Amino acid sequence: MKRLGILLSGRGSNFEAIADSVAAGRIHAAIAVVISNRPEARGLESAAQRGLNAVLLPSKGLDREIYDRSVVAELRRNRVDLVCLAGYMRLLSAWFVREYPSRILNIHPSLLPGFPGLDAQHQALEYGVKVSGCTVHFVDEYLDAGPIIAQAVVPVLDSDNADTLSARILEQEHRIYTEAINIVLAGNYRIEGRRVLPAGR
Ligand code: GRF
């Protein structure tokens, strides 16, 4: 059985959705470790409550690559096959990315390449787009930039504020992260340029 490593920094609702999918047999993998770089992350507490291996590796004040080496050491110790970033608020070093080629996923609350970075939902509202959504993509060393595995679209309503739009997007995040993990675990895809396509077609 493949082993997942989850990295998070905060609330952890995407982690919980993944854990629920694992528990329900919608994802055939085990969660080997949940790592938080922030002590106050609610997701860390929730992982511990679920009886999972919850590890705090504080990143504050540490050089990016030095910190990433400690994270990768923890992932290795737990024999992780696939790394899922779930609200992990740090850029990965190029070194980290090379350690897990096409084996790191991220979820972002916009239709990339629109609105990368922080406060994507707020950015979308300010820009005035009529639809937004979320994206699961492979991680490279750039911000919110790797090949796209799955996306979902939601409407932006005239009455929306950042909270209502975020909630609508979040529901879709929880759905497509499981979908994307299953695509990658099944391994029947190929990456052609930036396109993630079904294998053998
Ligand atoms: C989500 O909106 C995710 O797309 C973004 O950070 C947020 C994390 O939320 N990368 P949660 O911690 O998973 O609840």
PDB file of C-alpha atoms and ligand atoms in Angstrom:
ATOM      1  CA  MET A   1       0.000   0.000   0.000  1.00  0.00           C
ATOM      2  CA  LYS A   2       1.296   3.472  -0.925  1.00  0.00           C
ATOM      3  CA  ARG A   3       2.132   5.852   1.876  1.00  0.00           C
ATOM      4  CA  LEU A   4       1.069   9.505   1.996  1.00  0.00           C
ATOM      5  CA  GLY A   5       2.847  12.338   3.799  1.00  0.00           C
ATOM      6  CA  ILE A   6       0.731  15.437   4.479  1.00  0.00           C
ATOM      7  CA  LEU A   7       2.315  18.841   5.060  1.00  0.00           C
ATOM      8  CA  LEU A   8       0.152  21.585   6.553  1.00  0.00           C
ATOM      9  CA  SER A   9       0.355  24.912   8.381  1.00  0.00           C
ATOM     10  CA  GLY A  10      -3.172  25.679   9.549  1.00  0.00           C
ATOM     11  CA  ARG A  11      -6.802  24.647   9.744  1.00  0.00           C
ATOM     12  CA  GLY A  12      -6.305  21.315   8.003  1.00  0.00           C
ATOM     13  CA  SER A  13      -9.686  20.828   6.331  1.00  0.00           C
ATOM     14  CA  ASN A  14      -8.053  19.444   3.181  1.00  0.00           C
ATOM     15  CA  PHE A  15      -6.055  17.054   5.315  1.00  0.00           C
ATOM     16  CA  GLU A  16      -9.289  15.965   7.023  1.00  0.00           C
ATOM     17  CA  ALA A  17     -10.970  15.402   3.664  1.00  0.00           C
ATOM     18  CA  ILE A  18      -8.029  13.223   2.584  1.00  0.00           C
ATOM     19  CA  ALA A  19      -8.103  11.332   5.895  1.00  0.00           C
ATOM     20  CA  ASP A  20     -11.865  10.780   5.501  1.00  0.00           C
ATOM     21  CA  SER A  21     -11.287   9.443   1.978  1.00  0.00           C
ATOM     22  CA  VAL A  22      -8.618   7.062   3.267  1.00  0.00           C
ATOM     23  CA  ALA A  23     -10.879   5.908   6.122  1.00  0.00           C
ATOM     24  CA  ALA A  24     -13.796   5.367   3.711  1.00  0.00           C
ATOM     25  CA  GLY A  25     -11.660   3.417   1.238  1.00  0.00           C
ATOM     26  CA  ARG A  26     -11.966   6.078  -1.469  1.00  0.00           C
ATOM     27  CA  ILE A  27      -8.171   6.409  -1.405  1.00  0.00           C
ATOM     28  CA  HIS A  28      -6.234   3.158  -1.213  1.00  0.00           C
ATOM     29  CA  ALA A  29      -3.231   4.418   0.700  1.00  0.00           C
ATOM     30  CA  ALA A  30      -2.119   4.970   4.257  1.00  0.00           C
ATOM     31  CA  ILE A  31      -1.345   8.322   5.871  1.00  0.00           C
ATOM     32  CA  ALA A  32       2.182   7.669   7.120  1.00  0.00           C
ATOM     33  CA  VAL A  33       2.818  11.081   8.651  1.00  0.00           C
ATOM     34  CA  VAL A  34       1.261  14.537   9.027  1.00  0.00           C
ATOM     35  CA  ILE A  35       3.842  17.296   9.442  1.00  0.00           C
ATOM     36  CA  SER A  36       3.139  20.879  10.482  1.00  0.00           C
ATOM     37  CA  ASN A  37       5.645  23.708  10.380  1.00  0.00           C
ATOM     38  CA  ARG A  38       3.500  25.708  12.823  1.00  0.00           C
ATOM     39  CA  PRO A  39       2.814  24.681  16.422  1.00  0.00           C
ATOM     40  CA  GLU A  40      -0.639  26.278  16.454  1.00  0.00           C
ATOM     41  CA  ALA A  41      -1.924  24.448  13.350  1.00  0.00           C
ATOM     42  CA  ARG A  42      -5.351  22.999  14.030  1.00  0.00           C
ATOM     43  CA  GLY A  43      -4.667  20.299  11.456  1.00  0.00           C
ATOM     44  CA  LEU A  44      -1.880  18.902  13.613  1.00  0.00           C
ATOM     45  CA  GLU A  45      -4.220  18.489  16.561  1.00  0.00           C
ATOM     46  CA  SER A  46      -6.832  16.915  14.363  1.00  0.00           C
ATOM     47  CA  ALA A  47      -4.251  14.427  13.010  1.00  0.00           C
ATOM     48  CA  ALA A  48      -3.248  13.453  16.542  1.00  0.00           C
ATOM     49  CA  GLN A  49      -6.911  13.045  17.520  1.00  0.00           C
ATOM     50  CA  ARG A  50      -7.352  10.674  14.615  1.00  0.00           C
ATOM     51  CA  GLY A  51      -4.509   8.578  15.971  1.00  0.00           C
ATOM     52  CA  LEU A  52      -2.228   9.488  13.074  1.00  0.00           C
ATOM     53  CA  ASN A  53       1.484  10.134  13.296  1.00  0.00           C
ATOM     54  CA  ALA A  54       1.432  13.936  13.826  1.00  0.00           C
ATOM     55  CA  VAL A  55       4.813  15.641  13.819  1.00  0.00           C
ATOM     56  CA  LEU A  56       5.658  19.268  14.561  1.00  0.00           C
ATOM     57  CA  LEU A  57       8.762  20.585  12.821  1.00  0.00           C
ATOM     58  CA  PRO A  58       8.836  24.334  13.531  1.00  0.00           C
ATOM     59  CA  SER A  59      10.214  26.298  10.602  1.00  0.00           C
ATOM     60  CA  LYS A  60      10.431  29.728  12.194  1.00  0.00           C
ATOM     61  CA  GLY A  61      13.764  31.411  11.585  1.00  0.00           C
ATOM     62  CA  LEU A  62      15.258  28.473   9.686  1.00  0.00           C
ATOM     63  CA  ASP A  63      16.928  28.667   6.292  1.00  0.00           C
ATOM     64  CA  ARG A  64      14.696  27.115   3.602  1.00  0.00           C
ATOM     65  CA  GLU A  65      16.925  24.256   2.567  1.00  0.00           C
ATOM     66  CA  ILE A  66      18.094  23.404   6.064  1.00  0.00           C
ATOM     67  CA  TYR A  67      14.465  23.194   7.121  1.00  0.00           C
ATOM     68  CA  ASP A  68      13.507  21.166   4.045  1.00  0.00           C
ATOM     69  CA  ARG A  69      16.236  18.651   4.863  1.00  0.00           C
ATOM     70  CA  SER A  70      14.603  17.960   8.208  1.00  0.00           C
ATOM     71  CA  VAL A  71      11.201  17.553   6.531  1.00  0.00           C
ATOM     72  CA  VAL A  72      12.558  15.173   3.905  1.00  0.00           C
ATOM     73  CA  ALA A  73      14.337  13.169   6.623  1.00  0.00           C
ATOM     74  CA  GLU A  74      10.988  12.782   8.410  1.00  0.00           C
ATOM     75  CA  LEU A  75       9.245  11.785   5.153  1.00  0.00           C
ATOM     76  CA  ARG A  76      11.959   9.199   4.480  1.00  0.00           C
ATOM     77  CA  ARG A  77      11.777   7.814   7.996  1.00  0.00           C
ATOM     78  CA  ASN A  78       8.111   7.203   7.319  1.00  0.00           C
ATOM     79  CA  ARG A  79       8.725   5.740   3.833  1.00  0.00           C
ATOM     80  CA  VAL A  80       6.426   8.264   2.174  1.00  0.00           C
ATOM     81  CA  ASP A  81       5.658   7.709  -1.531  1.00  0.00           C
ATOM     82  CA  LEU A  82       3.489  10.767  -2.222  1.00  0.00           C
ATOM     83  CA  VAL A  83       3.661  14.169  -0.520  1.00  0.00           C
ATOM     84  CA  CYS A  84       0.432  16.200  -0.310  1.00  0.00           C
ATOM     85  CA  LEU A  85       0.650  19.871   0.579  1.00  0.00           C
ATOM     86  CA  ALA A  86      -2.580  20.854   2.317  1.00  0.00           C
ATOM     87  CA  GLY A  87      -2.478  24.512   3.245  1.00  0.00           C
ATOM     88  CA  TYR A  88       1.297  24.375   3.678  1.00  0.00           C
ATOM     89  CA  MET A  89       2.402  28.000   3.717  1.00  0.00           C
ATOM     90  CA  ARG A  90       5.989  27.575   2.550  1.00  0.00           C
ATOM     91  CA  LEU A  91       7.684  27.417  -0.821  1.00  0.00           C
ATOM     92  CA  LEU A  92       9.645  24.200  -1.243  1.00  0.00           C
ATOM     93  CA  SER A  93      13.345  24.427  -2.078  1.00  0.00           C
ATOM     94  CA  ALA A  94      14.483  23.085  -5.460  1.00  0.00           C
ATOM     95  CA  TRP A  95      16.363  20.438  -3.485  1.00  0.00           C
ATOM     96  CA  PHE A  96      13.149  19.153  -1.842  1.00  0.00           C
ATOM     97  CA  VAL A  97      11.338  19.084  -5.187  1.00  0.00           C
ATOM     98  CA  ARG A  98      14.152  17.027  -6.756  1.00  0.00           C
ATOM     99  CA  GLU A  99      13.937  14.497  -3.919  1.00  0.00           C
ATOM    100  CA  TYR A 100      10.327  13.682  -4.883  1.00  0.00           C
ATOM    101  CA  PRO A 101      10.050  14.134  -8.657  1.00  0.00           C
ATOM    102  CA  SER A 102       6.361  14.269  -9.686  1.00  0.00           C
ATOM    103  CA  ARG A 103       5.539  13.030  -6.200  1.00  0.00           C
ATOM    104  CA  ILE A 104       4.438  16.285  -4.554  1.00  0.00           C
ATOM    105  CA  LEU A 105       0.917  17.699  -4.963  1.00  0.00           C
ATOM    106  CA  ASN A 106      -0.584  21.012  -3.919  1.00  0.00           C
ATOM    107  CA  ILE A 107      -4.082  22.438  -3.816  1.00  0.00           C
ATOM    108  CA  HIS A 108      -4.746  26.084  -4.576  1.00  0.00           C
ATOM    109  CA  PRO A 109      -8.062  27.977  -4.275  1.00  0.00           C
ATOM    110  CA  SER A 110      -8.190  29.486  -7.764  1.00  0.00           C
ATOM    111  CA  LEU A 111      -8.206  28.406 -11.376  1.00  0.00           C
ATOM    112  CA  LEU A 112      -4.468  28.569 -12.008  1.00  0.00           C
ATOM    113  CA  PRO A 113      -2.649  30.243 -13.632  1.00  0.00           C
ATOM    114  CA  GLY A 114      -5.030  32.960 -12.382  1.00  0.00           C
ATOM    115  CA  PHE A 115      -4.455  34.329  -8.910  1.00  0.00           C
ATOM    116  CA  PRO A 116      -1.466  32.419  -7.562  1.00  0.00           C
ATOM    117  CA  GLY A 117      -0.122  33.205  -4.102  1.00  0.00           C
ATOM    118  CA  LEU A 118      -1.888  34.439  -1.006  1.00  0.00           C
ATOM    119  CA  ASP A 119      -5.580  35.351  -0.693  1.00  0.00           C
ATOM    120  CA  ALA A 120      -6.519  33.898  -4.060  1.00  0.00           C
ATOM    121  CA  GLN A 121     -10.250  34.174  -3.346  1.00  0.00           C
ATOM    122  CA  HIS A 122      -9.890  37.851  -2.446  1.00  0.00           C
ATOM    123  CA  GLN A 123      -7.813  38.424  -5.582  1.00  0.00           C
ATOM    124  CA  ALA A 124     -10.545  36.794  -7.705  1.00  0.00           C
ATOM    125  CA  LEU A 125     -13.270  38.992  -6.186  1.00  0.00           C
ATOM    126  CA  GLU A 126     -11.218  42.152  -6.635  1.00  0.00           C
ATOM    127  CA  TYR A 127     -10.479  41.279 -10.246  1.00  0.00           C
ATOM    128  CA  GLY A 128     -14.165  40.755 -10.915  1.00  0.00           C
ATOM    129  CA  VAL A 129     -14.093  37.288 -12.464  1.00  0.00           C
ATOM    130  CA  LYS A 130     -17.481  35.561 -12.806  1.00  0.00           C
ATOM    131  CA  VAL A 131     -16.167  32.068 -12.133  1.00  0.00           C
ATOM    132  CA  SER A 132     -13.385  30.808  -9.956  1.00  0.00           C
ATOM    133  CA  GLY A 133     -12.484  27.447  -8.479  1.00  0.00           C
ATOM    134  CA  CYS A 134      -9.568  25.344  -7.375  1.00  0.00           C
ATOM    135  CA  THR A 135      -6.600  23.486  -8.789  1.00  0.00           C
ATOM    136  CA  VAL A 136      -4.556  20.450  -7.772  1.00  0.00           C
ATOM    137  CA  HIS A 137      -1.146  20.482  -9.406  1.00  0.00           C
ATOM    138  CA  PHE A 138       2.277  18.908  -9.222  1.00  0.00           C
ATOM    139  CA  VAL A 139       4.706  21.039  -7.262  1.00  0.00           C
ATOM    140  CA  ASP A 140       7.846  22.468  -8.735  1.00  0.00           C
ATOM    141  CA  GLU A 141      10.134  25.029  -7.170  1.00  0.00           C
ATOM    142  CA  TYR A 142       7.954  27.948  -8.297  1.00  0.00           C
ATOM    143  CA  LEU A 143       4.830  29.235  -6.577  1.00  0.00           C
ATOM    144  CA  ASP A 144       1.585  27.472  -7.620  1.00  0.00           C
ATOM    145  CA  ALA A 145       3.130  26.574 -10.948  1.00  0.00           C
ATOM    146  CA  GLY A 146       3.481  22.841 -11.801  1.00  0.00           C
ATOM    147  CA  PRO A 147       1.420  20.717 -14.249  1.00  0.00           C
ATOM    148  CA  ILE A 148      -2.304  20.649 -13.459  1.00  0.00           C
ATOM    149  CA  ILE A 149      -3.937  17.365 -12.431  1.00  0.00           C
ATOM    150  CA  ALA A 150      -7.489  18.484 -11.615  1.00  0.00           C
ATOM    151  CA  GLN A 151      -9.581  21.646 -11.500  1.00  0.00           C
ATOM    152  CA  ALA A 152     -13.137  22.497 -10.488  1.00  0.00           C
ATOM    153  CA  VAL A 153     -15.123  25.618 -11.343  1.00  0.00           C
ATOM    154  CA  VAL A 154     -17.566  27.496  -9.124  1.00  0.00           C
ATOM    155  CA  PRO A 155     -19.621  30.623  -9.880  1.00  0.00           C
ATOM    156  CA  VAL A 156     -18.744  33.957  -8.302  1.00  0.00           C
ATOM    157  CA  LEU A 157     -22.042  35.464  -7.151  1.00  0.00           C
ATOM    158  CA  ASP A 158     -22.745  39.192  -7.036  1.00  0.00           C
ATOM    159  CA  SER A 159     -23.461  38.819  -3.324  1.00  0.00           C
ATOM    160  CA  ASP A 160     -20.155  37.053  -2.556  1.00  0.00           C
ATOM    161  CA  ASN A 161     -17.519  38.189  -0.126  1.00  0.00           C
ATOM    162  CA  ALA A 162     -14.203  36.400   0.391  1.00  0.00           C
ATOM    163  CA  ASP A 163     -15.735  34.110   3.034  1.00  0.00           C
ATOM    164  CA  THR A 164     -18.725  32.926   1.019  1.00  0.00           C
ATOM    165  CA  LEU A 165     -16.608  32.419  -2.100  1.00  0.00           C
ATOM    166  CA  SER A 166     -13.941  30.565  -0.091  1.00  0.00           C
ATOM    167  CA  ALA A 167     -16.563  28.232   1.375  1.00  0.00           C
ATOM    168  CA  ARG A 168     -17.946  27.394  -2.083  1.00  0.00           C
ATOM    169  CA  ILE A 169     -14.440  26.722  -3.400  1.00  0.00           C
ATOM    170  CA  LEU A 170     -13.421  24.702  -0.340  1.00  0.00           C
ATOM    171  CA  GLU A 171     -16.207  22.184  -0.911  1.00  0.00           C
ATOM    172  CA  GLN A 172     -14.734  21.513  -4.353  1.00  0.00           C
ATOM    173  CA  GLU A 173     -11.168  21.402  -2.978  1.00  0.00           C
ATOM    174  CA  HIS A 174     -12.136  18.553  -0.693  1.00  0.00           C
ATOM    175  CA  ARG A 175     -13.612  16.645  -3.626  1.00  0.00           C
ATOM    176  CA  ILE A 176     -10.878  17.122  -6.233  1.00  0.00           C
ATOM    177  CA  TYR A 177      -7.916  16.516  -3.914  1.00  0.00           C
ATOM    178  CA  THR A 178      -9.070  12.914  -3.464  1.00  0.00           C
ATOM    179  CA  GLU A 179      -9.629  12.625  -7.200  1.00  0.00           C
ATOM    180  CA  ALA A 180      -6.135  13.932  -7.986  1.00  0.00           C
ATOM    181  CA  ILE A 181      -4.435  11.705  -5.403  1.00  0.00           C
ATOM    182  CA  ASN A 182      -6.146   8.705  -6.969  1.00  0.00           C
ATOM    183  CA  ILE A 183      -4.987   9.676 -10.456  1.00  0.00           C
ATOM    184  CA  VAL A 184      -1.392   9.954  -9.260  1.00  0.00           C
ATOM    185  CA  LEU A 185      -1.485   6.796  -7.122  1.00  0.00           C
ATOM    186  CA  ALA A 186      -2.916   4.801 -10.034  1.00  0.00           C
ATOM    187  CA  GLY A 187       0.019   6.043 -12.091  1.00  0.00           C
ATOM    188  CA  ASN A 188      -1.838   5.809 -15.389  1.00  0.00           C
ATOM    189  CA  TYR A 189      -1.023   9.295 -16.591  1.00  0.00           C
ATOM    190  CA  ARG A 190       1.784  10.918 -18.528  1.00  0.00           C
ATOM    191  CA  ILE A 191       3.054  14.477 -18.423  1.00  0.00           C
ATOM    192  CA  GLU A 192       3.420  16.058 -21.867  1.00  0.00           C
ATOM    193  CA  GLY A 193       4.841  19.552 -21.542  1.00  0.00           C
ATOM    194  CA  ARG A 194       2.515  21.044 -18.968  1.00  0.00           C
ATOM    195  CA  ARG A 195      -0.354  18.669 -19.725  1.00  0.00           C
ATOM    196  CA  VAL A 196      -1.260  15.757 -17.475  1.00  0.00           C
ATOM    197  CA  LEU A 197      -2.919  13.226 -19.786  1.00  0.00           C
ATOM    198  CA  PRO A 198      -4.202   9.646 -19.468  1.00  0.00           C
ATOM    199  CA  ALA A 199      -1.421   7.129 -20.110  1.00  0.00           C
ATOM    200  CA  GLY A 200      -1.230   5.358 -23.438  1.00  0.00           C
ATOM    201  CA  ARG A 201      -3.572   7.537 -25.468  1.00  0.00           C
TER     202      ARG A 201
HETATM  203  C1  GRF B   1      -7.031  25.961   1.109  1.00  0.00           C
HETATM  204  O1  GRF B   1      -7.863  26.955   0.572  1.00  0.00           O
HETATM  205  C2  GRF B   1      -5.972  25.538   0.115  1.00  0.00           C
HETATM  206  O2  GRF B   1      -6.428  25.581  -1.201  1.00  0.00           O
HETATM  207  C3  GRF B   1      -4.890  26.566   0.329  1.00  0.00           C
HETATM  208  O3  GRF B   1      -4.883  26.801   1.706  1.00  0.00           O
HETATM  209  C4  GRF B   1      -6.168  26.512   2.252  1.00  0.00           C
HETATM  210  C5  GRF B   1      -5.953  25.491   3.315  1.00  0.00           C
HETATM  211  O4  GRF B   1      -7.122  25.167   4.019  1.00  0.00           O
HETATM  212  N1  GRF B   1      -3.625  26.089  -0.210  1.00  0.00           N
HETATM  213  P1  GRF B   1      -7.129  23.922   4.980  1.00  0.00           P
HETATM  214  O5  GRF B   1      -5.989  24.140   5.990  1.00  0.00           O
HETATM  215  O6  GRF B   1      -6.908  22.686   4.177  1.00  0.00           O
HETATM  216  O7  GRF B   1      -8.457  23.943   5.655  1.00  0.00           O
END
